[in-house]
Tab-separated table of C-alpha atoms and ligand atoms in Angstrom:
chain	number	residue	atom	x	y	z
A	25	UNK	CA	-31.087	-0.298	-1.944
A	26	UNK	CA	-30.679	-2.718	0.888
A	27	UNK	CA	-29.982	-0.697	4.246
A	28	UNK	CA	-26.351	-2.199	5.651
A	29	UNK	CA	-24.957	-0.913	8.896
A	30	UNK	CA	-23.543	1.973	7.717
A	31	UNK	CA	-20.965	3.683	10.052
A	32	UNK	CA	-17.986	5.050	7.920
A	33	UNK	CA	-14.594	5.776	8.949
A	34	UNK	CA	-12.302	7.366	7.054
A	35	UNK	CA	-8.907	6.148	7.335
A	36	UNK	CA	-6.216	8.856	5.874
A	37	UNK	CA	-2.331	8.029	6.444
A	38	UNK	CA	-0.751	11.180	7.005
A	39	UNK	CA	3.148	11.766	7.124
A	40	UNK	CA	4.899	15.237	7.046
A	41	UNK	CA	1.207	16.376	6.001
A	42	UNK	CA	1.549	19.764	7.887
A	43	UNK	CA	0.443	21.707	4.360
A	44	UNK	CA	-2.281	19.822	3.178
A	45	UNK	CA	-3.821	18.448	6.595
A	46	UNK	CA	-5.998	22.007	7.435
A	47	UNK	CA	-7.404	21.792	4.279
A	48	UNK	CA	-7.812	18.311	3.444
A	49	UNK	CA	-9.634	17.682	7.153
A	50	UNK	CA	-11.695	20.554	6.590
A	51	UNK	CA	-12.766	19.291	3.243
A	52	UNK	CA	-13.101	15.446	4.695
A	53	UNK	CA	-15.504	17.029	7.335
A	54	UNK	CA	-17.970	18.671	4.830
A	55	UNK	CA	-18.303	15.493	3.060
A	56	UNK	CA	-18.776	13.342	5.986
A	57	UNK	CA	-21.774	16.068	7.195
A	58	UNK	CA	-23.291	15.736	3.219
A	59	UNK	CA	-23.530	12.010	3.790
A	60	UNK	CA	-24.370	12.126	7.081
A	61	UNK	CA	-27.723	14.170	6.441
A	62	UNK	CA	-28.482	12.528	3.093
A	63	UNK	CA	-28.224	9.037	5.335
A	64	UNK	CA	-25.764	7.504	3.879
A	65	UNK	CA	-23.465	7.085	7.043
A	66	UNK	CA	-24.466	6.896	10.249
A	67	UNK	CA	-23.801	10.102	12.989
A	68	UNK	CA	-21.135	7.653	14.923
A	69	UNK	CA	-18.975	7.807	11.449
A	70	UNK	CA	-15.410	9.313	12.187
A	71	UNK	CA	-12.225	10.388	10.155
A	72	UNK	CA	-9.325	8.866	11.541
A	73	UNK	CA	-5.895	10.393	10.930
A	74	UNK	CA	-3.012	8.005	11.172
A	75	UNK	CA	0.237	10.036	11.951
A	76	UNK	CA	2.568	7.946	10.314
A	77	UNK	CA	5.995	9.499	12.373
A	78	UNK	CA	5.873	12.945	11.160
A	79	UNK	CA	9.082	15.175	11.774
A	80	UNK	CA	6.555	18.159	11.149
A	81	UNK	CA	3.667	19.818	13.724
A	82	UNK	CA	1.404	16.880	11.768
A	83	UNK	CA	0.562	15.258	14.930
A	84	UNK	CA	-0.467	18.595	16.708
A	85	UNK	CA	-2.704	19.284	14.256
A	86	UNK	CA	-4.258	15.666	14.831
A	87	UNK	CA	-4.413	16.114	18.492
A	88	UNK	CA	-6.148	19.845	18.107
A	89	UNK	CA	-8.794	18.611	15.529
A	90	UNK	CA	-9.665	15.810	18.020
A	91	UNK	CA	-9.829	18.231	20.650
A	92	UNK	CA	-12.289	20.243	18.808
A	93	UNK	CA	-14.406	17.719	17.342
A	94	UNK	CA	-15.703	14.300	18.130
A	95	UNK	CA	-15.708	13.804	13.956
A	96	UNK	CA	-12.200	13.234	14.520
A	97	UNK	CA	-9.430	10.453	15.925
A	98	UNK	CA	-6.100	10.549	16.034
A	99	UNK	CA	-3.714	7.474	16.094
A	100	UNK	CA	0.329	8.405	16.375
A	101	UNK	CA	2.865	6.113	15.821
A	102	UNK	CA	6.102	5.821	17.172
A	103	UNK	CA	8.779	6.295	14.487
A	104	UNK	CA	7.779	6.324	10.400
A	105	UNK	CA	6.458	2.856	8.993
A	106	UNK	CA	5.353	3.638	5.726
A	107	UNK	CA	2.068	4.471	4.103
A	108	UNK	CA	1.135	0.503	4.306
A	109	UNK	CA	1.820	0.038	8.107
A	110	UNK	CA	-0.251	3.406	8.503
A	111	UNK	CA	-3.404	2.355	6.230
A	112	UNK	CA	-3.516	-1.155	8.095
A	113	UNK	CA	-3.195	0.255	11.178
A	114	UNK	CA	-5.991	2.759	10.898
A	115	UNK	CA	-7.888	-0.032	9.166
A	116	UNK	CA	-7.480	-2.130	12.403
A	117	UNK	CA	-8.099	0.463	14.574
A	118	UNK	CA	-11.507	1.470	12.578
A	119	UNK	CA	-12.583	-1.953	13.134
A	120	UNK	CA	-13.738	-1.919	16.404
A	121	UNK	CA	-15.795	0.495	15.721
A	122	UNK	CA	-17.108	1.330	12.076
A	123	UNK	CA	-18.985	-0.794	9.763
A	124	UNK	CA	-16.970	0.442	7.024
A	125	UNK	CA	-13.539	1.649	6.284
A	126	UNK	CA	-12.328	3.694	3.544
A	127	UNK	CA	-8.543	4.634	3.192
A	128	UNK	CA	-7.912	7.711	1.623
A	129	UNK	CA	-4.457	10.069	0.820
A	130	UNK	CA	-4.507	13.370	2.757
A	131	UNK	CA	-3.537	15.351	0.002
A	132	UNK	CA	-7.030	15.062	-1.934
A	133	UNK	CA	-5.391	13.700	-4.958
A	134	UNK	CA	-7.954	11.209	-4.332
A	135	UNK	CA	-11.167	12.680	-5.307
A	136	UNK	CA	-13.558	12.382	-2.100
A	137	UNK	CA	-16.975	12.763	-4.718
A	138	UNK	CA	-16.329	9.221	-5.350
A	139	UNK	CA	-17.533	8.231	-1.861
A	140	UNK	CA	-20.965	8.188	-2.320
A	141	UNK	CA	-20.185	5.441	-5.401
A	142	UNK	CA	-17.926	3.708	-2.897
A	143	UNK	CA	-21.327	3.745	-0.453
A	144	UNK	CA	-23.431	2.541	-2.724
A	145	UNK	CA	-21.431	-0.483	-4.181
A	146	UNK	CA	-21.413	-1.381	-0.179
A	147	UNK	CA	-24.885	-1.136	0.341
A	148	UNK	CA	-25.455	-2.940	-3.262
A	149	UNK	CA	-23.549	-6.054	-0.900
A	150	UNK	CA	-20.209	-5.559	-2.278
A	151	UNK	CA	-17.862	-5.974	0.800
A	152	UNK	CA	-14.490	-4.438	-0.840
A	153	UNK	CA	-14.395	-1.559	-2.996
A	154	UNK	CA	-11.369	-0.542	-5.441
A	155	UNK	CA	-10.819	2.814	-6.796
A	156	UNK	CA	-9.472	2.536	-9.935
A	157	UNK	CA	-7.975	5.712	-11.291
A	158	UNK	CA	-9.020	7.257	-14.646
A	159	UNK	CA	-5.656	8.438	-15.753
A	160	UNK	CA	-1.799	9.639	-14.844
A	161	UNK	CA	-2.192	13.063	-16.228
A	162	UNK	CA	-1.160	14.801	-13.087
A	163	UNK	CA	1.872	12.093	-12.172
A	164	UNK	CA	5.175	13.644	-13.771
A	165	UNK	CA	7.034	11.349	-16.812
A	166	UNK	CA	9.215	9.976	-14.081
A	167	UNK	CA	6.394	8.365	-11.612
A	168	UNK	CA	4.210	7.725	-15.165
A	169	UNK	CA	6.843	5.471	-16.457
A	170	UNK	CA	8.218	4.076	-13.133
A	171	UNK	CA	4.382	2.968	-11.937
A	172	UNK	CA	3.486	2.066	-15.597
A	173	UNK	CA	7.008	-0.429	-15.453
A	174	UNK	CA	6.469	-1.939	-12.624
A	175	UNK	CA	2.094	-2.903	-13.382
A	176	UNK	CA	4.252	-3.950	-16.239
A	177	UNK	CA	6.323	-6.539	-14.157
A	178	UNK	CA	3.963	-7.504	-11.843
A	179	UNK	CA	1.727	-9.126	-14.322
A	180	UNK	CA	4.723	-10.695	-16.031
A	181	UNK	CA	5.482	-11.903	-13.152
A	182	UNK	CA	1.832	-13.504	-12.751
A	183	UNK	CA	0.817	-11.341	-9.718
A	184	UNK	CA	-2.822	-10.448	-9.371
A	185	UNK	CA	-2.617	-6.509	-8.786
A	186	UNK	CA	-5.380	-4.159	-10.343
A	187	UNK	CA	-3.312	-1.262	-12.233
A	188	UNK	CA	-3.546	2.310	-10.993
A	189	UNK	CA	-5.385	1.191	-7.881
A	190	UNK	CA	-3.684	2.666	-5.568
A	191	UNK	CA	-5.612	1.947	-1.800
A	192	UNK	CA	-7.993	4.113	-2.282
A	193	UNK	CA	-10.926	1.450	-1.366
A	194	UNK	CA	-13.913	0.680	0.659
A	195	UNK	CA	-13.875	-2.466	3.200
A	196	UNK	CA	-16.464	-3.994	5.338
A	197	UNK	CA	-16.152	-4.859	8.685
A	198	UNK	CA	-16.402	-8.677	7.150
A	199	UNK	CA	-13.457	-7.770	4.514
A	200	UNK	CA	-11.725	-6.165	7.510
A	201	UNK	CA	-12.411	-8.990	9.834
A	202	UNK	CA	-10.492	-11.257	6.829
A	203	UNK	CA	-7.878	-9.028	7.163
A	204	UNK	CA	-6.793	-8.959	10.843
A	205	UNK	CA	-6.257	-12.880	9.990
A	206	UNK	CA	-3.288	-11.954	8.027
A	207	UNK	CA	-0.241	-11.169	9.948
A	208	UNK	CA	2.486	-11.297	7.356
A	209	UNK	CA	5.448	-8.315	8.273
A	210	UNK	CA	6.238	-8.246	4.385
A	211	UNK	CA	2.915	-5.360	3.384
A	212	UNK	CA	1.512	-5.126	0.114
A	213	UNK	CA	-2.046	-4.134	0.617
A	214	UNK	CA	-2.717	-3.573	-3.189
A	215	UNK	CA	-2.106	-7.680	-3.871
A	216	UNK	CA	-3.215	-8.911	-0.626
A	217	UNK	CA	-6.828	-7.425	-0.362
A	218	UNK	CA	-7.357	-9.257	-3.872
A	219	UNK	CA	-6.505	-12.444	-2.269
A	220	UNK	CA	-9.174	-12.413	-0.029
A	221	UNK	CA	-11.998	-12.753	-2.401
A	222	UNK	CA	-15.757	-11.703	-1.330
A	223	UNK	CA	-18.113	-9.691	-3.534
A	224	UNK	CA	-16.257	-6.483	-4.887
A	225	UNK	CA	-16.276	-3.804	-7.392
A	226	UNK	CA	-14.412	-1.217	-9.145
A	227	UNK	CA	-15.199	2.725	-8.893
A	228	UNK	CA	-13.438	4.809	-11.197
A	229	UNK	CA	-12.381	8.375	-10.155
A	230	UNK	CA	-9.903	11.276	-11.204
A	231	UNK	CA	-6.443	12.051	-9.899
A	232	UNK	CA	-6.303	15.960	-8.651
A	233	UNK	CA	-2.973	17.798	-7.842
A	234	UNK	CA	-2.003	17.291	-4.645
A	235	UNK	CA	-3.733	20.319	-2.566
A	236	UNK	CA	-0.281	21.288	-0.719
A	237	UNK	CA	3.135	20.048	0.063
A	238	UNK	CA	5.481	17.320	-1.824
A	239	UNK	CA	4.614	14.152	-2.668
A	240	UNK	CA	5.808	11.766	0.511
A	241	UNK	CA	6.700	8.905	-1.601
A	242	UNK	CA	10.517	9.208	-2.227
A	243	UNK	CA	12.110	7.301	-4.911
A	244	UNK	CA	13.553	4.739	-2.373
A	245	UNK	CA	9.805	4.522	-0.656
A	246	UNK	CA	8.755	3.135	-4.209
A	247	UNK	CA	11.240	0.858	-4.751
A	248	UNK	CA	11.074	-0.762	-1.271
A	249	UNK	CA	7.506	-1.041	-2.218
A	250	UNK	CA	7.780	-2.426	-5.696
A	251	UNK	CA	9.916	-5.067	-4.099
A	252	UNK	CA	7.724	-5.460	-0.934
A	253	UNK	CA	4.857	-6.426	-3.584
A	254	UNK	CA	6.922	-8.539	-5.654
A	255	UNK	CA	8.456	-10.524	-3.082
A	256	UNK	CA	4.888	-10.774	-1.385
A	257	UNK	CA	3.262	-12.109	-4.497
A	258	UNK	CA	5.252	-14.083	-5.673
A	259	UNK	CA	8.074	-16.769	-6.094
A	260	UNK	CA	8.016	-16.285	-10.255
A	261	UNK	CA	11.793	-14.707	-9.904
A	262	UNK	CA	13.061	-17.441	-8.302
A	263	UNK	CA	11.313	-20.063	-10.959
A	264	UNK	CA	13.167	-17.472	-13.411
A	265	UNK	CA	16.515	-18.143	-12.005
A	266	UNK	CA	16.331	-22.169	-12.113
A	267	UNK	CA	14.904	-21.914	-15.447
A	268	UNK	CA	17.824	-19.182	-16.638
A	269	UNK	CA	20.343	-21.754	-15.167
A	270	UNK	CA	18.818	-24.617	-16.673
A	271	UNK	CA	19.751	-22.769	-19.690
A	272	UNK	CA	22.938	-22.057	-19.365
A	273	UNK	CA	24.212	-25.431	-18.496
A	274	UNK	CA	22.917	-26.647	-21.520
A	275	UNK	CA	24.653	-24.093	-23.466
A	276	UNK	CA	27.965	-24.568	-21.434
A	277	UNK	CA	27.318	-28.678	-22.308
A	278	UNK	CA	27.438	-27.800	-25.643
A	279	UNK	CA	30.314	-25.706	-25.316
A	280	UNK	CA	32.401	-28.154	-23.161
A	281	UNK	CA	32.112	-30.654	-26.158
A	282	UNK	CA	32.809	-28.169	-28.925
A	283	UNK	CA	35.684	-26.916	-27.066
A	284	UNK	CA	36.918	-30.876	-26.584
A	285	UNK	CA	36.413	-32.021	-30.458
A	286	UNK	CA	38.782	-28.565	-30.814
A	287	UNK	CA	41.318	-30.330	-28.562
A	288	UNK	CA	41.050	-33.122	-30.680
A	289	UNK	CA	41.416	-31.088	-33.960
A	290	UNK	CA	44.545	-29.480	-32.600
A	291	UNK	CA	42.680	-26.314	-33.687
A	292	UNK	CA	44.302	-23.639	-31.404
A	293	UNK	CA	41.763	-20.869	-30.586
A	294	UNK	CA	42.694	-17.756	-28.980
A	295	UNK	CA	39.614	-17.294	-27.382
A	296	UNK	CA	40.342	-14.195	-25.418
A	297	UNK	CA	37.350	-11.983	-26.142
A	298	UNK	CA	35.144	-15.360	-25.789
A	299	UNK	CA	36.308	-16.043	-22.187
A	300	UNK	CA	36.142	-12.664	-20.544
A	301	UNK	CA	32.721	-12.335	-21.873
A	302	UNK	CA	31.492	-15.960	-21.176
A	303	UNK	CA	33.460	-15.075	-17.524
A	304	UNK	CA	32.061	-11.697	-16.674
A	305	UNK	CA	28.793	-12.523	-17.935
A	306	UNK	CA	28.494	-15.897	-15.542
A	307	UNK	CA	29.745	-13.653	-12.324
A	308	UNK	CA	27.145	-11.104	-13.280
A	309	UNK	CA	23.852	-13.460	-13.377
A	310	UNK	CA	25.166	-15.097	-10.567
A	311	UNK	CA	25.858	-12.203	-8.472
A	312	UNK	CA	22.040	-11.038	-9.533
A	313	UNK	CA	20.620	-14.352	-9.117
A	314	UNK	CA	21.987	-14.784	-5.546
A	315	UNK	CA	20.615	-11.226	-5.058
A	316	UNK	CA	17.331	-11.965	-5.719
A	317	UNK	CA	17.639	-15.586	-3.719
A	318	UNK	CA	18.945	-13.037	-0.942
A	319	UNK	CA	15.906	-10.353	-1.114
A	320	UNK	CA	13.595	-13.991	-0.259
A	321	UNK	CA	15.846	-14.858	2.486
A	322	UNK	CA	16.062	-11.437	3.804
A	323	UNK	CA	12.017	-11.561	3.981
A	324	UNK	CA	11.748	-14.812	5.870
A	325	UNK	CA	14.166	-13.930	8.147
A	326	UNK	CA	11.860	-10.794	8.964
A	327	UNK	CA	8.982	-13.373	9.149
A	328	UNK	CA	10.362	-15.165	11.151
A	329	UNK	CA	10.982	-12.934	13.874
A	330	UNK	CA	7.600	-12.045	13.601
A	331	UNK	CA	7.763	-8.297	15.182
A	332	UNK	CA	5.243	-6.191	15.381
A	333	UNK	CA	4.049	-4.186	12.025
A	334	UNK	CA	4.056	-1.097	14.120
A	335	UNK	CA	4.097	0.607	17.616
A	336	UNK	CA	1.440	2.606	18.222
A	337	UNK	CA	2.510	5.261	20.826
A	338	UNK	CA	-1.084	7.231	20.970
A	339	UNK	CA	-4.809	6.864	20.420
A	340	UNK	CA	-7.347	9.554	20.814
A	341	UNK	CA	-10.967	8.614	20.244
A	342	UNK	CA	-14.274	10.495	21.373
A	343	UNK	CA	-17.193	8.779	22.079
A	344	UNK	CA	-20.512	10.321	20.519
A	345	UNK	CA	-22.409	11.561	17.463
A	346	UNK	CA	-20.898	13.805	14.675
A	347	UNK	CA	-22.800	17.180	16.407
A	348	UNK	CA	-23.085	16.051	19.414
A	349	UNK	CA	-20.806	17.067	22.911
A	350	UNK	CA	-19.129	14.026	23.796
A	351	UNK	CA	-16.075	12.390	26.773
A	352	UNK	CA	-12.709	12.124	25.764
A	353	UNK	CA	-10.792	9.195	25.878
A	354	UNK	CA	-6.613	8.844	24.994
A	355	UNK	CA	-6.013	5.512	25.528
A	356	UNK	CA	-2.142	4.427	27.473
A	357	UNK	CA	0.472	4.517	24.788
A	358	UNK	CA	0.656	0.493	23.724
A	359	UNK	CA	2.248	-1.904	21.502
A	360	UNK	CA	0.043	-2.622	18.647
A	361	UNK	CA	-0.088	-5.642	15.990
B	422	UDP	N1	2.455	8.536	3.559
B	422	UDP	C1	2.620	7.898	4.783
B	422	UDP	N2	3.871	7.438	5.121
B	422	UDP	C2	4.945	7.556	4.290
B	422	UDP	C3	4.760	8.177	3.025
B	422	UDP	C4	3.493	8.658	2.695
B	422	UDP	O1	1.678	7.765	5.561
B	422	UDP	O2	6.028	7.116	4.672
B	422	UDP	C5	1.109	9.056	3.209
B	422	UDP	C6	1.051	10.505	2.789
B	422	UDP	O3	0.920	11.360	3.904
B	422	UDP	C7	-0.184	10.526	1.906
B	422	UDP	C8	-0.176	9.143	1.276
B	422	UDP	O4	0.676	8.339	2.088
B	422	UDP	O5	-1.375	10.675	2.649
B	422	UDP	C9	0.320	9.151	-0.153
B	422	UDP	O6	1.549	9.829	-0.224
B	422	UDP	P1	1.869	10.900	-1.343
B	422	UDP	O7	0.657	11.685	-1.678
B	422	UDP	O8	3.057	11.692	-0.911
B	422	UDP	O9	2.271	9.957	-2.542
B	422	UDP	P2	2.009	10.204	-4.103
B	422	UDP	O10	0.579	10.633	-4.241
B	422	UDP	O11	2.965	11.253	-4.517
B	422	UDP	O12	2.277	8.875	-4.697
B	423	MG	MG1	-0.438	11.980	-3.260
């Protein structure tokens, strides 16, 4: 095994976490000491908690882990972004210091065991790592067939996402370097790391319950993201709608000169039914198509104005070793891209 820089942070998103975080930190710590004295991280590695806007006493229990522990940093946004904004902005925020990120849930659902896999596919020269996981046992029928659908769609839809990878992954500082080049508003991590190339691998681990609380992603979370990572990946929908109304003026071509050799014939059709169908079903593709046109629009315009991803309001970062005393340092609230 090569020997790579090897200073880990662990990035963890947390929002309304207030259940699991005690737990889930606690259990973060013990793995980070097991690596640290088998030597696969270095003493300067960290776990970095991203408070993504929690309503709860989430960020409290940031600050007072911090406060106790130099293991620990905090990062607080201003309002709620979304898991993506919260991974990124850990990941950029890890950058400047660690050698290596790894994103990881708070709840544990994640299994942690798999780090030392993650580790060694690093130090094998692998710059991103994917975890890929095993099965959907533990998802209800709801989430099993609404993730299963929309792997489904994505690939139909030619985009390159892994299935049931869900950003649970290693990056280097190089993959993370890569990253900070992007600076698209629209987030999809999942399709966008892919994108990037460099040496990677896959490391398969199991799904757990989640340790305590609800699940954060709402039904209207998923579905902004499904359409985040469609829209993101790919311009197949609109390709769809040309091709659909390609289609459809052949078929009304055909129709216009059946419907004049009728006039001809003196045939006199009553055609109800056939009209109110042909009718509503034309306003209802275009309606949809229009919709969809709108949804690419709608993401331009948010290019366009280019604002930034998220605000981060406060930092807290301690310089020094995992055991060792150490200064503390919260850095001015600042605007953060
Ligand atoms: N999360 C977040 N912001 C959000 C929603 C979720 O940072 O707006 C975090 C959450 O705290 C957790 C991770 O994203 O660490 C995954 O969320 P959750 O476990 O609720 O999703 P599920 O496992 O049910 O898909
Ligand atoms: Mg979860």
């Amino acid at each position: 095994m090569s020997n790579r820089p090897n200073t880990l942070y662990l990035v963890v998103p947390c929002y309304n976490e207030e259940e699991a975080l005690p737990h889930s930190a606690q259990v973060m710590r013990e793995k980070l000491d097991r690596l640290m004295q088998e030597g696969k991280v270095s003493p300067e590695s960290k776990i970095l908690l991203v408070n993504d806007g929690s309503r709860d006493k989430t960020w409290q229990l940031i600050h007072s882990l911090c406060d106790a522990d130099p293991a620990f940093a905090g990062l607080s946004f201003s309002r709620n972004y979304g898991h993506q904004s919260a991974i990124l902005a850990g990941m950029m925020a890890a950058r400047q210091h660690a050698d290596i990120a790894v994103t990881i849930d708070a709840d544990l659902q994640q299994d942690i065991e798999a780090l030392d896999q993650f580790l060694e596919k690093y130090q094998a020269g692998c710059e991103i790592v994917y975890g890929i996981r095993n099965d959907r046992n533990t998802d209800g029928f709801f989430k099993k067939l609404t993730a299963n659908g929309f792997y489904g769609l994505m690939h139909l839809l030619g985009c390159n996402v892994m299935s049931n990878h869900a950003d649970y992954r290693l990056l280097s500082k190089k993959a993370l370097d890569a990253l900070a080049e992007y600076k698209e508003v629209n987030l999809f991590l999942r399709g966008l790391i892919p994108t990037m190339g460099f040496q990677s691998d896959i490391v398969y681990f199991d799904v757990k319950e989640r340790e305590a609380g609800t699940s954060k992603y709402t039904f209207r979370k998923m579905l902004t993201l499904a359409t985040d990572g469609i829209t993101s990946m790919s311009t197949r929908p609109i390709q769809l709608i040309t091709i659909m109304g390609f289609l459809v003026s052949v078929f009304s071509f055909v129709m216009i000169v059946y419907c004049i050799a009728d006039w001809f014939l003196g045939r006199n059709v009553p055609g109800y039914t056939t009209s109110l169908v042909v009718s509503l079903l034309m306003g209802g593709l275009t309606i949809f198509s229009l919709g969809i046109v709108g949804e690419y629009v709608g993401k331009i315009y948010l290019e366009a104005k280019a604002r930034p991803r998220y605000i981060v309001e406060s930092f807290i970062w301690k310089e020094g070793n995992i055991q060792s005393h150490s200064t503390e340092k919260e850095e001015e609230p600042h605007a953060s891209n």
